[in-house]
Each structure stands twice: as C-alpha cells, then as structure tokens.
C-alpha cells in the first residue's frame, strides 16, 4: 500500500478508501456485487467476441485482444468487427443504468427514470429533427440529441418547480411532456422524405447493429468523465434522499445539487441515445435490480451502471446470436414488461 493511499475497515460492512486528501466510503457488499457484475460482463463479452459466422475459442479471443502478431485475421475479426458493438453495449448500458439511478434518487421514486419522464424522448426529438431536416451525420445527430435532451429536461424542471421540485410532480410533468414529444416524433417521421423516414425508423427502434468506433468513443469518454463527477456528487445525492432539511443541515445546497444531477443525468441519457437510439427500460430496471442485489435502502450509481452494462450486453448478445439480429431495443422492452408484471405481482401480495 502506498503512503498516499490506504483502506480503513473500522466500520463493519464498509471500506473507507483514501487517496491523498480524498476519501470515499463504500459498502463491502456493494463492492462485491459490482465486481461480480463486471465478471459477468467480461464472460459474456468473450462469448460475444468469439461467436458468429467465424467462431473463435476463448483463448484465441484473448490473444486477439492482446494483439498477437501470429493471428492477424483473428485480430481483425475481434478488434475491428465485433469489439465496437460489445464495448458499445457495455458503455451505453452503463450510461443508461447510471442516469436511471440519478433520476430515481432525485425523484425518490422507482418510476423516475429518463425514459418515463420524457428526457429520453427529448433527445430522440432533437436527433429526429436533425435526421429529417439536415441529414444523418453522427456528430450532428449526437449534438442535436444532447440539445433536445437538455431542452426537454429544462422544460420539465421549470414546469414542475413550485418553491422547489417534488419528485411526484416532476414525474407527472415528465410523463405529460414525454407523451407530447412522442407525438412530435411520430409526426416528424411521417412528414420526412422516404430516405430520411427509413433512417429515422431504423434509428428509433434502438439498435447496436451499425455501431462503430466513431460512436463508441464519445460515449466511453462521457461515461468515464461523468463517473468522476458522480464520485463527488454521490454524498450530497444520498443526503438529498433523506430530505432537503437534513441535507441542508449537512451543508448540502439542494437546488444546486439537483441541477448538477440533472445535467449529469441528461448528458448520460443523451449520449447513449445519440449512439444507439432510444433503448427503453434499462434505466428503469437496472437501478432497482441493483438496489435489491446490494441490499441498500437507496439506489447506488456504480452498481446501477454495472447492472445496466450487464443487462444490455446480455440482451444484445441474445438478440444477435439467437434471435436473428432482432433490435436490442425490442429485447429490453420485453424485459421492461416482465419487470412491470413482477412489480405488480409483488405489490399485490403485500
């Protein structure tokens, strides 16, 4: 252990990790769950990289990833053809899981995910406007998705604001705005010329089929950068879950913290949507599944991100290897429906 870093286990069930002047306390169980989910992601990634029309064993996949000069064709298949899609599923799933945790924490409601409260629909509207009016260049679509996501989030936040923002009011306002934007999105597709309409229709399904390094790199940079920001936002975020008065007593400014959470969450949602289109229910399900596995009273961003990455990678691998290339957005909708049925049965038994 270096002199500048140390691990303190003085409180049972948690670790206090200090690096230099910065410290963070993590639950041992949550850390174990995150590591287990990352192990699942690595295992499924090896399967996804090694299967397809040109099959490779796990050892050849690892050698190709390490850049072995003895297997140049394997390296092309793994690193250039399959790795962008696999890595794309991981980072986009992580972005959706993290954004879902942020908004569910902010609204203190399991339904407060960006695909339910309209933020994802806003990103879709921005991207569709760009596809229909200007063209489908990836950088322009990504920029328009981010602008659309922020516009819808700002609209929902302002309309829901009454001497502060209450979670239930934010969700109702978001559902209303999301329904309106869904109609706008359908109208945009209906009035587009045939070529743009076909591109828009394929994009709005939510698919990783055509994803390449040009789309993966921005999402990867966004997830890494925003994860660092969330390390500093984690403590005030969890204090806000106890109420504004408790948070103020601990030195947290509720409105500033919520705006910071809103910005981070919208950026995660918009960059993920810009890369693959709207992929529903991952941001809704991942935080709640992670909360139950970790046994924590509230959602945790790291576990939610790992759960989102695992869910989307498994869904995409199943769709591409077993279901003939069915768009992954269709698979996640089925998962979301199953989740809602399970939730209804669970609530009915109470």
mmCIF file of C-alpha atoms in Angstrom:
data_model
loop_
_atom_site.group_PDB
_atom_site.id
_atom_site.type_symbol
_atom_site.label_atom_id
_atom_site.label_comp_id
_atom_site.label_asym_id
_atom_site.label_seq_id
_atom_site.Cartn_x
_atom_site.Cartn_y
_atom_site.Cartn_z
ATOM 1 C CA UNK A 1 0.000 0.000 0.000
ATOM 2 C CA UNK A 2 1.469 3.357 -0.950
ATOM 3 C CA UNK A 3 1.888 6.136 1.542
ATOM 4 C CA UNK A 4 -0.724 8.245 -0.275
ATOM 5 C CA UNK A 5 -3.477 5.627 -0.269
ATOM 6 C CA UNK A 6 -4.996 3.454 2.449
ATOM 7 C CA UNK A 7 -8.053 1.328 3.223
ATOM 8 C CA UNK A 8 -9.870 1.708 6.575
ATOM 9 C CA UNK A 9 -12.217 -1.111 7.698
ATOM 10 C CA UNK A 10 -13.087 0.384 11.114
ATOM 11 C CA UNK A 11 -16.867 0.350 10.417
ATOM 12 C CA UNK A 12 -18.263 -3.180 9.920
ATOM 13 C CA UNK A 13 -19.532 -3.818 6.409
ATOM 14 C CA UNK A 14 -17.816 -0.852 4.781
ATOM 15 C CA UNK A 15 -14.456 0.291 3.471
ATOM 16 C CA UNK A 16 -13.105 3.830 3.713
ATOM 17 C CA UNK A 17 -10.722 4.260 0.778
ATOM 18 C CA UNK A 18 -8.479 7.324 0.929
ATOM 19 C CA UNK A 19 -6.234 8.514 -1.899
ATOM 20 C CA UNK A 20 -4.214 11.567 -0.939
ATOM 21 C CA UNK A 21 -6.634 14.119 0.511
ATOM 22 C CA UNK A 22 -9.742 12.494 -0.978
ATOM 23 C CA UNK A 23 -11.699 9.715 0.717
ATOM 24 C CA UNK A 24 -14.822 7.699 -0.037
ATOM 25 C CA UNK A 25 -16.662 5.022 1.962
ATOM 26 C CA UNK A 26 -18.107 2.032 0.105
ATOM 27 C CA UNK A 27 -20.172 -0.943 1.238
ATOM 28 C CA UNK A 28 -18.325 -4.271 1.062
ATOM 29 C CA UNK A 29 -21.459 -5.972 -0.300
ATOM 30 C CA UNK A 30 -21.964 -3.279 -2.955
ATOM 31 C CA UNK A 31 -18.312 -3.561 -3.992
ATOM 32 C CA UNK A 32 -18.703 -7.348 -4.255
ATOM 33 C CA UNK A 33 -21.842 -7.003 -6.384
ATOM 34 C CA UNK A 34 -20.123 -4.549 -8.725
ATOM 35 C CA UNK A 35 -17.142 -6.874 -9.146
ATOM 36 C CA UNK A 36 -19.462 -9.867 -9.758
ATOM 37 C CA UNK A 37 -21.408 -7.927 -12.399
ATOM 38 C CA UNK A 38 -18.165 -6.873 -14.100
ATOM 39 C CA UNK A 39 -17.085 -10.530 -14.132
ATOM 40 C CA UNK A 40 -20.393 -11.434 -15.842
ATOM 41 C CA UNK A 41 -19.830 -8.639 -18.364
ATOM 42 C CA UNK A 42 -16.309 -9.946 -19.126
ATOM 43 C CA UNK A 43 -17.579 -13.523 -19.540
ATOM 44 C CA UNK A 44 -20.432 -12.548 -21.874
ATOM 45 C CA UNK A 45 -18.081 -10.253 -23.818
ATOM 46 C CA UNK A 46 -15.724 -13.177 -24.537
ATOM 47 C CA UNK A 47 -18.701 -15.237 -25.743
ATOM 48 C CA UNK A 48 -19.954 -12.391 -27.951
ATOM 49 C CA UNK A 49 -16.483 -11.774 -29.410
ATOM 50 C CA UNK A 50 -15.901 -15.442 -30.142
ATOM 51 C CA UNK A 51 -19.220 -16.478 -31.681
ATOM 52 C CA UNK A 52 -20.782 -15.730 -35.045
ATOM 53 C CA UNK A 53 -20.109 -16.781 -38.650
ATOM 54 C CA UNK A 54 -16.389 -17.045 -37.804
ATOM 55 C CA UNK A 55 -16.103 -18.813 -34.434
ATOM 56 C CA UNK A 56 -13.184 -18.391 -32.055
ATOM 57 C CA UNK A 57 -12.369 -20.089 -28.772
ATOM 58 C CA UNK A 58 -11.844 -18.021 -25.594
ATOM 59 C CA UNK A 59 -8.045 -18.369 -25.813
ATOM 60 C CA UNK A 60 -7.967 -17.036 -29.386
ATOM 61 C CA UNK A 61 -10.245 -14.162 -28.375
ATOM 62 C CA UNK A 62 -7.869 -13.193 -25.568
ATOM 63 C CA UNK A 63 -4.830 -13.481 -27.855
ATOM 64 C CA UNK A 64 -6.552 -11.305 -30.465
ATOM 65 C CA UNK A 65 -7.398 -8.679 -27.838
ATOM 66 C CA UNK A 66 -3.760 -8.679 -26.717
ATOM 67 C CA UNK A 67 -2.707 -8.050 -30.331
ATOM 68 C CA UNK A 68 -0.949 -11.338 -31.029
ATOM 69 C CA UNK A 69 1.015 -10.972 -34.332
ATOM 70 C CA UNK A 70 0.523 -14.696 -35.135
ATOM 71 C CA UNK A 71 -3.235 -14.323 -35.743
ATOM 72 C CA UNK A 72 -3.814 -11.209 -37.863
ATOM 73 C CA UNK A 73 -7.246 -12.267 -39.166
ATOM 74 C CA UNK A 74 -8.464 -13.094 -35.657
ATOM 75 C CA UNK A 75 -7.344 -9.624 -34.589
ATOM 76 C CA UNK A 76 -9.356 -8.021 -37.396
ATOM 77 C CA UNK A 77 -12.479 -10.043 -36.548
ATOM 78 C CA UNK A 78 -12.303 -9.351 -32.826
ATOM 79 C CA UNK A 79 -10.910 -5.812 -32.625
ATOM 80 C CA UNK A 80 -12.403 -4.232 -35.740
ATOM 81 C CA UNK A 81 -15.630 -6.140 -36.423
ATOM 82 C CA UNK A 82 -17.028 -7.263 -33.068
ATOM 83 C CA UNK A 83 -15.374 -5.261 -30.269
ATOM 84 C CA UNK A 84 -17.078 -1.909 -31.106
ATOM 85 C CA UNK A 85 -20.525 -3.481 -30.719
ATOM 86 C CA UNK A 86 -19.625 -5.310 -27.496
ATOM 87 C CA UNK A 87 -17.939 -2.273 -25.936
ATOM 88 C CA UNK A 88 -20.797 -0.097 -27.177
ATOM 89 C CA UNK A 89 -23.340 -2.301 -25.380
ATOM 90 C CA UNK A 90 -21.277 -2.087 -22.170
ATOM 91 C CA UNK A 91 -20.807 1.696 -22.083
ATOM 92 C CA UNK A 92 -24.315 2.544 -23.333
ATOM 93 C CA UNK A 93 -25.834 0.150 -20.788
ATOM 94 C CA UNK A 94 -23.685 1.691 -18.052
ATOM 95 C CA UNK A 95 -24.729 5.201 -19.100
ATOM 96 C CA UNK A 96 -28.420 4.257 -19.012
ATOM 97 C CA UNK A 97 -28.083 2.499 -15.650
ATOM 98 C CA UNK A 98 -26.263 5.442 -14.085
ATOM 99 C CA UNK A 99 -28.727 8.007 -15.456
ATOM 100 C CA UNK A 100 -31.628 5.928 -14.135
ATOM 101 C CA UNK A 101 -30.042 5.854 -10.663
ATOM 102 C CA UNK A 102 -29.542 9.633 -10.705
ATOM 103 C CA UNK A 103 -33.147 10.448 -11.651
ATOM 104 C CA UNK A 104 -34.674 7.801 -9.365
ATOM 105 C CA UNK A 105 -32.635 9.227 -6.499
ATOM 106 C CA UNK A 106 -33.618 12.788 -7.400
ATOM 107 C CA UNK A 107 -37.357 11.959 -7.599
ATOM 108 C CA UNK A 108 -37.176 9.389 -4.773
ATOM 109 C CA UNK A 109 -39.396 7.182 -6.932
ATOM 110 C CA UNK A 110 -38.581 3.931 -8.857
ATOM 111 C CA UNK A 111 -40.554 5.270 -11.842
ATOM 112 C CA UNK A 112 -38.368 8.370 -12.129
ATOM 113 C CA UNK A 113 -36.191 7.141 -14.987
ATOM 114 C CA UNK A 114 -35.360 9.265 -18.053
ATOM 115 C CA UNK A 115 -37.377 7.107 -20.468
ATOM 116 C CA UNK A 116 -40.502 7.517 -18.304
ATOM 117 C CA UNK A 117 -40.239 11.249 -17.517
ATOM 118 C CA UNK A 118 -39.579 12.394 -21.082
ATOM 119 C CA UNK A 119 -35.861 13.205 -21.097
ATOM 120 C CA UNK A 120 -35.046 10.374 -23.492
ATOM 121 C CA UNK A 121 -37.956 11.426 -25.750
ATOM 122 C CA UNK A 122 -36.471 14.923 -25.876
ATOM 123 C CA UNK A 123 -33.139 13.518 -27.029
ATOM 124 C CA UNK A 124 -34.967 11.491 -29.684
ATOM 125 C CA UNK A 125 -36.828 14.599 -30.870
ATOM 126 C CA UNK A 126 -33.584 16.530 -31.252
ATOM 127 C CA UNK A 127 -31.977 13.694 -33.193
ATOM 128 C CA UNK A 128 -35.022 13.218 -35.450
ATOM 129 C CA UNK A 129 -35.144 16.918 -36.287
ATOM 130 C CA UNK A 130 -31.519 16.664 -37.409
ATOM 131 C CA UNK A 131 -32.078 13.447 -39.415
ATOM 132 C CA UNK A 132 -35.225 14.715 -41.147
ATOM 133 C CA UNK A 133 -34.139 18.293 -41.884
ATOM 134 C CA UNK A 134 -30.338 18.187 -42.239
ATOM 135 C CA UNK A 135 -29.058 14.616 -42.522
ATOM 136 C CA UNK A 136 -27.835 11.644 -40.524
ATOM 137 C CA UNK A 137 -24.177 12.551 -39.858
ATOM 138 C CA UNK A 138 -23.335 11.025 -36.478
ATOM 139 C CA UNK A 139 -21.760 14.119 -34.916
ATOM 140 C CA UNK A 140 -24.703 16.322 -35.879
ATOM 141 C CA UNK A 141 -27.232 13.767 -34.615
ATOM 142 C CA UNK A 142 -25.321 13.419 -31.329
ATOM 143 C CA UNK A 143 -25.228 17.194 -30.824
ATOM 144 C CA UNK A 144 -28.937 17.510 -31.618
ATOM 145 C CA UNK A 145 -29.792 14.679 -29.195
ATOM 146 C CA UNK A 146 -27.934 16.442 -26.375
ATOM 147 C CA UNK A 147 -29.664 19.758 -27.152
ATOM 148 C CA UNK A 148 -33.054 18.024 -27.291
ATOM 149 C CA UNK A 149 -32.406 16.205 -24.007
ATOM 150 C CA UNK A 150 -31.461 19.424 -22.213
ATOM 151 C CA UNK A 151 -34.434 21.310 -23.708
ATOM 152 C CA UNK A 152 -36.919 18.708 -22.512
ATOM 153 C CA UNK A 153 -35.254 18.448 -19.074
ATOM 154 C CA UNK A 154 -35.286 22.228 -18.638
ATOM 155 C CA UNK A 155 -38.960 22.368 -19.669
ATOM 156 C CA UNK A 156 -39.956 19.614 -17.244
ATOM 157 C CA UNK A 157 -37.897 21.112 -14.402
ATOM 158 C CA UNK A 158 -39.331 24.625 -14.855
ATOM 159 C CA UNK A 159 -42.945 23.406 -15.142
ATOM 160 C CA UNK A 160 -42.541 21.179 -12.056
ATOM 161 C CA UNK A 161 -40.862 23.885 -9.942
ATOM 162 C CA UNK A 162 -43.025 25.277 -7.097
ATOM 163 C CA UNK A 163 -40.703 26.621 -4.369
ATOM 164 C CA UNK A 164 -38.597 23.541 -5.023
ATOM 165 C CA UNK A 165 -39.071 20.348 -7.005
ATOM 166 C CA UNK A 166 -41.120 17.466 -5.614
ATOM 167 C CA UNK A 167 -40.411 14.043 -7.119
ATOM 168 C CA UNK A 168 -44.031 13.076 -7.815
ATOM 169 C CA UNK A 169 -44.768 16.400 -9.555
ATOM 170 C CA UNK A 170 -41.603 16.053 -11.649
ATOM 171 C CA UNK A 171 -42.662 12.552 -12.762
ATOM 172 C CA UNK A 172 -46.209 13.621 -13.718
ATOM 173 C CA UNK A 173 -44.901 16.641 -15.625
ATOM 174 C CA UNK A 174 -42.292 14.479 -17.328
ATOM 175 C CA UNK A 175 -44.857 11.876 -18.397
ATOM 176 C CA UNK A 176 -47.013 14.631 -19.930
ATOM 177 C CA UNK A 177 -44.090 16.213 -21.786
ATOM 178 C CA UNK A 178 -42.878 12.787 -22.887
ATOM 179 C CA UNK A 179 -46.301 11.931 -24.355
ATOM 180 C CA UNK A 180 -46.323 15.208 -26.290
ATOM 181 C CA UNK A 181 -42.805 14.612 -27.609
ATOM 182 C CA UNK A 182 -43.750 11.074 -28.670
ATOM 183 C CA UNK A 183 -46.476 12.565 -30.886
ATOM 184 C CA UNK A 184 -43.989 15.069 -32.291
ATOM 185 C CA UNK A 185 -41.535 12.254 -33.050
ATOM 186 C CA UNK A 186 -44.197 10.255 -34.917
ATOM 187 C CA UNK A 187 -45.190 13.368 -36.883
ATOM 188 C CA UNK A 188 -41.555 14.059 -37.851
ATOM 189 C CA UNK A 189 -41.181 10.540 -39.249
ATOM 190 C CA UNK A 190 -44.491 10.771 -41.143
ATOM 191 C CA UNK A 191 -43.600 14.019 -42.950
ATOM 192 C CA UNK A 192 -39.996 13.075 -43.801
ATOM 193 C CA UNK A 193 -38.944 12.095 -47.313
ATOM 194 C CA UNK A 194 -38.695 8.293 -47.865
ATOM 195 C CA UNK A 195 -34.925 8.070 -47.350
ATOM 196 C CA UNK A 196 -34.899 10.112 -44.129
ATOM 197 C CA UNK A 197 -38.034 8.336 -42.865
ATOM 198 C CA UNK A 198 -36.370 4.940 -43.350
ATOM 199 C CA UNK A 199 -33.246 6.103 -41.483
ATOM 200 C CA UNK A 200 -35.378 7.578 -38.705
ATOM 201 C CA UNK A 201 -37.491 4.420 -38.396
ATOM 202 C CA UNK A 202 -34.409 2.206 -38.056
ATOM 203 C CA UNK A 203 -32.824 4.589 -35.566
ATOM 204 C CA UNK A 204 -35.932 4.925 -33.344
ATOM 205 C CA UNK A 205 -36.085 1.147 -32.761
ATOM 206 C CA UNK A 206 -32.887 1.207 -30.710
ATOM 207 C CA UNK A 207 -30.170 -0.985 -32.181
ATOM 208 C CA UNK A 208 -26.434 -1.611 -31.905
ATOM 209 C CA UNK A 209 -26.143 -3.244 -35.341
ATOM 210 C CA UNK A 210 -24.261 -0.444 -37.095
ATOM 211 C CA UNK A 211 -22.363 0.945 -34.135
ATOM 212 C CA UNK A 212 -18.660 1.603 -34.735
ATOM 213 C CA UNK A 213 -15.709 3.207 -33.007
ATOM 214 C CA UNK A 214 -16.875 6.684 -34.096
ATOM 215 C CA UNK A 215 -19.995 6.251 -31.933
ATOM 216 C CA UNK A 216 -18.437 4.249 -29.109
ATOM 217 C CA UNK A 217 -15.576 6.646 -28.335
ATOM 218 C CA UNK A 218 -17.760 9.684 -27.388
ATOM 219 C CA UNK A 219 -19.988 7.575 -25.126
ATOM 220 C CA UNK A 220 -16.923 5.999 -23.489
ATOM 221 C CA UNK A 221 -15.387 9.410 -22.822
ATOM 222 C CA UNK A 222 -18.706 10.724 -21.474
ATOM 223 C CA UNK A 223 -19.211 7.748 -19.129
ATOM 224 C CA UNK A 224 -15.665 7.936 -17.763
ATOM 225 C CA UNK A 225 -15.754 11.721 -17.298
ATOM 226 C CA UNK A 226 -19.227 11.818 -15.762
ATOM 227 C CA UNK A 227 -18.380 8.881 -13.464
ATOM 228 C CA UNK A 228 -15.626 11.018 -11.952
ATOM 229 C CA UNK A 229 -18.140 13.823 -11.415
ATOM 230 C CA UNK A 230 -20.552 11.386 -9.754
ATOM 231 C CA UNK A 231 -17.888 10.378 -7.220
ATOM 232 C CA UNK A 232 -18.126 13.923 -5.842
ATOM 233 C CA UNK A 233 -21.937 14.084 -6.205
ATOM 234 C CA UNK A 234 -22.629 10.723 -4.523
ATOM 235 C CA UNK A 235 -22.634 12.001 -0.922
ATOM 236 C CA UNK A 236 -24.935 15.026 -1.468
ATOM 237 C CA UNK A 237 -27.168 12.864 -3.704
ATOM 238 C CA UNK A 238 -27.744 10.340 -0.932
ATOM 239 C CA UNK A 239 -28.244 13.094 1.670
ATOM 240 C CA UNK A 240 -30.991 14.589 -0.520
ATOM 241 C CA UNK A 241 -32.812 11.239 -0.343
ATOM 242 C CA UNK A 242 -33.238 11.940 3.409
ATOM 243 C CA UNK A 243 -34.980 15.260 2.717
ATOM 244 C CA UNK A 244 -33.956 18.838 1.995
ATOM 245 C CA UNK A 245 -33.791 19.843 5.676
ATOM 246 C CA UNK A 246 -31.412 17.010 6.568
ATOM 247 C CA UNK A 247 -29.292 17.762 3.508
ATOM 248 C CA UNK A 248 -29.062 21.476 4.398
ATOM 249 C CA UNK A 249 -28.051 20.586 7.960
ATOM 250 C CA UNK A 250 -25.135 18.606 6.466
ATOM 251 C CA UNK A 251 -24.040 21.531 4.291
ATOM 252 C CA UNK A 252 -25.692 20.477 1.015
ATOM 253 C CA UNK A 253 -27.438 23.029 -1.216
ATOM 254 C CA UNK A 254 -30.474 21.118 -2.572
ATOM 255 C CA UNK A 255 -31.254 23.192 -5.687
ATOM 256 C CA UNK A 256 -27.623 23.362 -6.854
ATOM 257 C CA UNK A 257 -27.148 19.646 -6.253
ATOM 258 C CA UNK A 258 -30.330 18.766 -8.187
ATOM 259 C CA UNK A 259 -29.269 20.929 -11.136
ATOM 260 C CA UNK A 260 -25.846 19.242 -11.162
ATOM 261 C CA UNK A 261 -27.521 15.808 -11.023
ATOM 262 C CA UNK A 262 -29.895 16.877 -13.805
ATOM 263 C CA UNK A 263 -27.008 17.965 -16.053
ATOM 264 C CA UNK A 264 -25.041 14.743 -15.484
ATOM 265 C CA UNK A 265 -28.111 12.535 -15.961
ATOM 266 C CA UNK A 266 -29.219 14.272 -19.161
ATOM 267 C CA UNK A 267 -25.697 14.078 -20.624
ATOM 268 C CA UNK A 268 -25.567 10.329 -19.932
ATOM 269 C CA UNK A 269 -29.026 9.766 -21.435
ATOM 270 C CA UNK A 270 -28.457 11.946 -24.484
ATOM 271 C CA UNK A 271 -25.059 10.489 -25.403
ATOM 272 C CA UNK A 272 -26.391 6.936 -25.073
ATOM 273 C CA UNK A 273 -29.472 7.793 -27.160
ATOM 274 C CA UNK A 274 -27.409 9.540 -29.813
ATOM 275 C CA UNK A 275 -25.226 6.450 -30.267
ATOM 276 C CA UNK A 276 -27.873 3.724 -30.455
ATOM 277 C CA UNK A 277 -31.311 5.342 -30.488
ATOM 278 C CA UNK A 278 -33.836 5.030 -27.669
ATOM 279 C CA UNK A 279 -33.255 1.823 -25.664
ATOM 280 C CA UNK A 280 -36.063 1.676 -23.144
ATOM 281 C CA UNK A 281 -36.359 0.215 -19.654
ATOM 282 C CA UNK A 282 -32.628 -0.337 -18.934
ATOM 283 C CA UNK A 283 -32.516 2.921 -16.972
ATOM 284 C CA UNK A 284 -35.763 1.930 -15.238
ATOM 285 C CA UNK A 285 -34.881 -1.651 -14.287
ATOM 286 C CA UNK A 286 -31.125 -1.535 -13.635
ATOM 287 C CA UNK A 287 -31.157 0.706 -10.503
ATOM 288 C CA UNK A 288 -33.958 -1.284 -8.845
ATOM 289 C CA UNK A 289 -32.371 -4.648 -9.621
ATOM 290 C CA UNK A 290 -29.028 -3.359 -8.326
ATOM 291 C CA UNK A 291 -30.672 -1.991 -5.165
ATOM 292 C CA UNK A 292 -32.208 -5.373 -4.362
ATOM 293 C CA UNK A 293 -28.987 -7.290 -5.012
ATOM 294 C CA UNK A 294 -26.847 -4.916 -2.946
ATOM 295 C CA UNK A 295 -29.449 -4.666 -0.175
ATOM 296 C CA UNK A 296 -29.058 -0.887 0.116
ATOM 297 C CA UNK A 297 -32.005 1.365 1.101
ATOM 298 C CA UNK A 298 -31.457 3.637 -1.908
ATOM 299 C CA UNK A 299 -30.035 3.297 -5.415
ATOM 300 C CA UNK A 300 -26.269 3.344 -5.951
ATOM 301 C CA UNK A 301 -24.806 4.758 -9.143
ATOM 302 C CA UNK A 302 -21.857 2.329 -9.504
ATOM 303 C CA UNK A 303 -23.953 -0.827 -9.029
ATOM 304 C CA UNK A 304 -26.678 0.562 -11.322
ATOM 305 C CA UNK A 305 -24.128 1.277 -14.049
ATOM 306 C CA UNK A 306 -22.656 -2.227 -13.775
ATOM 307 C CA UNK A 307 -26.158 -3.749 -13.826
ATOM 308 C CA UNK A 308 -27.107 -1.653 -16.893
ATOM 309 C CA UNK A 309 -23.957 -2.784 -18.719
ATOM 310 C CA UNK A 310 -24.690 -6.448 -17.945
ATOM 311 C CA UNK A 311 -28.362 -6.177 -18.956
ATOM 312 C CA UNK A 312 -27.686 -4.500 -22.297
ATOM 313 C CA UNK A 313 -24.720 -6.722 -23.236
ATOM 314 C CA UNK A 314 -26.645 -9.919 -22.444
ATOM 315 C CA UNK A 315 -29.720 -8.615 -24.329
ATOM 316 C CA UNK A 316 -27.685 -7.660 -27.395
ATOM 317 C CA UNK A 317 -25.761 -10.953 -27.407
ATOM 318 C CA UNK A 318 -29.021 -12.930 -27.234
ATOM 319 C CA UNK A 319 -30.615 -10.838 -29.994
ATOM 320 C CA UNK A 320 -27.616 -11.092 -32.342
ATOM 321 C CA UNK A 321 -26.701 -14.754 -31.715
ATOM 322 C CA UNK A 322 -30.066 -16.420 -31.041
ATOM 323 C CA UNK A 323 -32.830 -14.198 -32.464
ATOM 324 C CA UNK A 324 -31.538 -13.352 -35.924
ATOM 325 C CA UNK A 325 -30.467 -9.780 -35.246
ATOM 326 C CA UNK A 326 -33.674 -8.538 -33.584
ATOM 327 C CA UNK A 327 -33.037 -4.920 -32.442
ATOM 328 C CA UNK A 328 -31.889 -4.865 -28.851
ATOM 329 C CA UNK A 329 -34.491 -2.181 -28.108
ATOM 330 C CA UNK A 330 -37.202 -4.808 -28.668
ATOM 331 C CA UNK A 331 -35.496 -7.161 -26.193
ATOM 332 C CA UNK A 332 -35.252 -4.512 -23.476
ATOM 333 C CA UNK A 333 -38.927 -3.625 -23.929
ATOM 334 C CA UNK A 334 -39.760 -7.294 -23.233
ATOM 335 C CA UNK A 335 -37.524 -7.174 -20.141
ATOM 336 C CA UNK A 336 -39.260 -3.997 -19.019
ATOM 337 C CA UNK A 337 -42.693 -5.602 -19.455
ATOM 338 C CA UNK A 338 -41.569 -8.594 -17.398
ATOM 339 C CA UNK A 339 -40.260 -6.241 -14.732
ATOM 340 C CA UNK A 340 -43.601 -4.414 -14.521
ATOM 341 C CA UNK A 341 -45.518 -7.728 -14.247
ATOM 342 C CA UNK A 342 -43.186 -8.851 -11.453
ATOM 343 C CA UNK A 343 -43.634 -5.473 -9.724
ATOM 344 C CA UNK A 344 -47.438 -5.722 -9.937
ATOM 345 C CA UNK A 345 -47.442 -9.272 -8.537
ATOM 346 C CA UNK A 346 -45.109 -8.223 -5.714
ATOM 347 C CA UNK A 347 -47.258 -5.221 -4.800
ATOM 348 C CA UNK A 348 -50.460 -7.329 -4.970
ATOM 349 C CA UNK A 349 -49.029 -9.794 -2.420
ATOM 350 C CA UNK A 350 -48.366 -7.068 0.136
#
